[in-house]
Coordinates of C-alpha atoms in Angstrom, one line a residue:
X186 CA 104.7 37.1 -48.3
X187 CA 102.9 35.6 -51.2
X188 CA 99.9 34.5 -49.2
X189 CA 99.2 38.0 -48.0
X190 CA 99.7 39.4 -51.5
X191 CA 97.2 36.9 -52.9
X192 CA 94.7 37.7 -50.1
X193 CA 94.9 41.4 -50.7
X194 CA 94.5 40.9 -54.4
X195 CA 91.3 38.9 -53.8
X196 CA 90.0 41.5 -51.4
X197 CA 90.6 44.3 -54.0
X198 CA 88.6 42.2 -56.6
X199 CA 85.9 41.4 -54.1
X200 CA 85.3 44.9 -52.7
X201 CA 86.8 47.7 -54.8
X202 CA 85.8 47.0 -58.4
X203 CA 82.1 46.3 -57.6
X204 CA 81.9 49.3 -55.4
X205 CA 83.5 51.7 -57.9
X206 CA 81.3 50.3 -60.6
X207 CA 78.2 50.8 -58.5
X208 CA 79.2 54.3 -57.5
X209 CA 79.7 55.1 -61.2
X210 CA 76.5 53.5 -62.3
X211 CA 74.4 55.2 -59.6
X212 CA 76.2 58.5 -60.3
X213 CA 77.1 59.0 -56.6
X214 CA 79.2 62.2 -56.2
X215 CA 81.6 63.0 -53.4
X216 CA 81.9 66.4 -51.8
X217 CA 84.7 67.1 -54.3
X218 CA 85.2 65.0 -57.4
X219 CA 87.5 62.0 -56.8
X220 CA 89.1 59.9 -59.5
X221 CA 89.0 56.1 -59.0
X222 CA 92.8 56.1 -58.9
X223 CA 92.9 58.6 -56.0
X224 CA 90.5 56.4 -54.0
X225 CA 92.5 53.3 -54.6
X226 CA 95.7 55.1 -53.7
X227 CA 94.1 56.3 -50.5
X228 CA 93.0 52.7 -49.8
X229 CA 96.6 51.5 -50.2
X230 CA 98.0 54.2 -47.9
X231 CA 95.4 53.4 -45.2
X232 CA 96.3 49.7 -45.5
X233 CA 100.0 50.5 -45.1
X234 CA 99.2 52.1 -41.8
X235 CA 96.7 49.5 -40.7
X236 CA 98.4 46.2 -41.6
X237 CA 101.1 46.4 -39.0
X238 CA 102.7 43.4 -37.3
X239 CA 100.6 44.2 -34.2
X240 CA 97.3 44.4 -36.1
X241 CA 98.0 41.6 -38.6
X242 CA 100.8 39.4 -37.2
X243 CA 102.5 37.0 -39.7
X244 CA 100.3 34.0 -40.3
X245 CA 97.0 35.8 -39.6
X246 CA 93.8 34.4 -41.0
X247 CA 92.3 36.0 -44.1
X248 CA 89.5 37.4 -41.9
X249 CA 92.0 39.6 -40.1
X250 CA 93.1 41.1 -43.4
X251 CA 89.5 41.4 -44.5
X252 CA 88.5 43.3 -41.4
X253 CA 91.2 46.0 -41.9
X254 CA 90.6 46.0 -45.6
X255 CA 86.9 46.7 -45.3
X256 CA 87.6 49.4 -42.8
X257 CA 90.1 51.1 -45.1
X258 CA 87.9 50.6 -48.2
X259 CA 84.9 52.2 -46.4
X260 CA 86.9 55.3 -45.6
X261 CA 88.8 55.4 -48.9
X262 CA 85.8 54.9 -51.1
X263 CA 83.0 56.4 -49.0
X264 CA 84.7 58.9 -46.8
X265 CA 84.2 61.7 -49.3
X266 CA 80.4 61.5 -49.2
X267 CA 78.3 63.9 -47.1
X268 CA 74.8 65.1 -46.4
X269 CA 73.7 67.7 -48.9
X270 CA 70.3 69.0 -50.0
X271 CA 68.4 66.4 -48.0
X272 CA 70.4 63.5 -49.5
X273 CA 72.6 61.6 -47.0
X274 CA 75.1 59.9 -49.2
X275 CA 77.0 58.5 -46.2
X276 CA 73.9 56.6 -45.3
X277 CA 73.3 55.5 -48.9
X278 CA 76.9 54.2 -49.0
X279 CA 76.6 52.5 -45.7
X280 CA 73.4 50.8 -46.7
X281 CA 75.0 49.7 -50.0
X282 CA 78.0 48.3 -48.1
X283 CA 76.0 46.3 -45.6
X284 CA 73.7 44.8 -48.3
X285 CA 76.3 44.2 -51.0
X286 CA 78.7 42.5 -48.6
X287 CA 76.2 40.9 -46.2
X288 CA 77.7 37.4 -46.8
X289 CA 81.3 38.4 -46.1
X290 CA 83.3 37.0 -43.2
X291 CA 83.4 40.4 -41.6
X292 CA 80.0 42.1 -41.0
X293 CA 79.5 45.6 -39.6
X294 CA 76.7 45.8 -37.1
X295 CA 73.3 47.2 -38.2
X296 CA 73.3 50.1 -35.8
X297 CA 74.3 53.5 -37.2
X298 CA 76.5 53.7 -40.2
X299 CA 79.6 51.7 -41.2
X300 CA 81.6 54.9 -40.6
X301 CA 80.7 54.6 -36.8
X302 CA 83.0 51.6 -36.4
X303 CA 86.7 50.8 -36.1
X304 CA 88.4 47.4 -36.0
X305 CA 89.0 46.4 -32.4
X306 CA 92.7 45.4 -32.3
X307 CA 92.0 42.6 -29.7
X308 CA 89.3 40.6 -31.4
X309 CA 89.7 42.0 -35.0
X310 CA 86.0 42.7 -35.2
X311 CA 84.1 46.0 -35.9
X312 CA 83.4 47.9 -32.7
X313 CA 81.5 51.1 -32.2
X314 CA 83.7 54.2 -31.7
X315 CA 81.6 55.0 -28.6
X316 CA 83.1 51.9 -27.0
X317 CA 86.5 53.6 -27.2
X318 CA 85.5 57.0 -26.0
X319 CA 85.1 57.6 -22.3
X320 CA 81.8 59.2 -21.2
X321 CA 82.2 62.9 -20.5
X322 CA 81.1 63.9 -17.0

């Protein structure tokens, strides 16, 4: 559908290009070197799995696509960071994401890292993974 294609193209422009530029400018390094193309390809594969008819039914609002897009982009672009030599690149990435995209329609809560959240399939909003995991007794 053309509307979905246009929305996804806008989301790529809004999130991916600025993030890759910032990562390059700040010389952020993943655990293993990753080419931009590989991260974008990973993003596309994640979106293929996430943008199902159940998660994003036909006629869904842009915010639904944006929620799943952000989730996929966070993992595709930032999932390869780690904590090394006292530098927590996952936190640096998380702080960047929250500040850079603070005005977006979908905001990740301030608690923890953006990696601590998934998109709740019911309300299409970020929810903490702990909400999904039963307490061990």
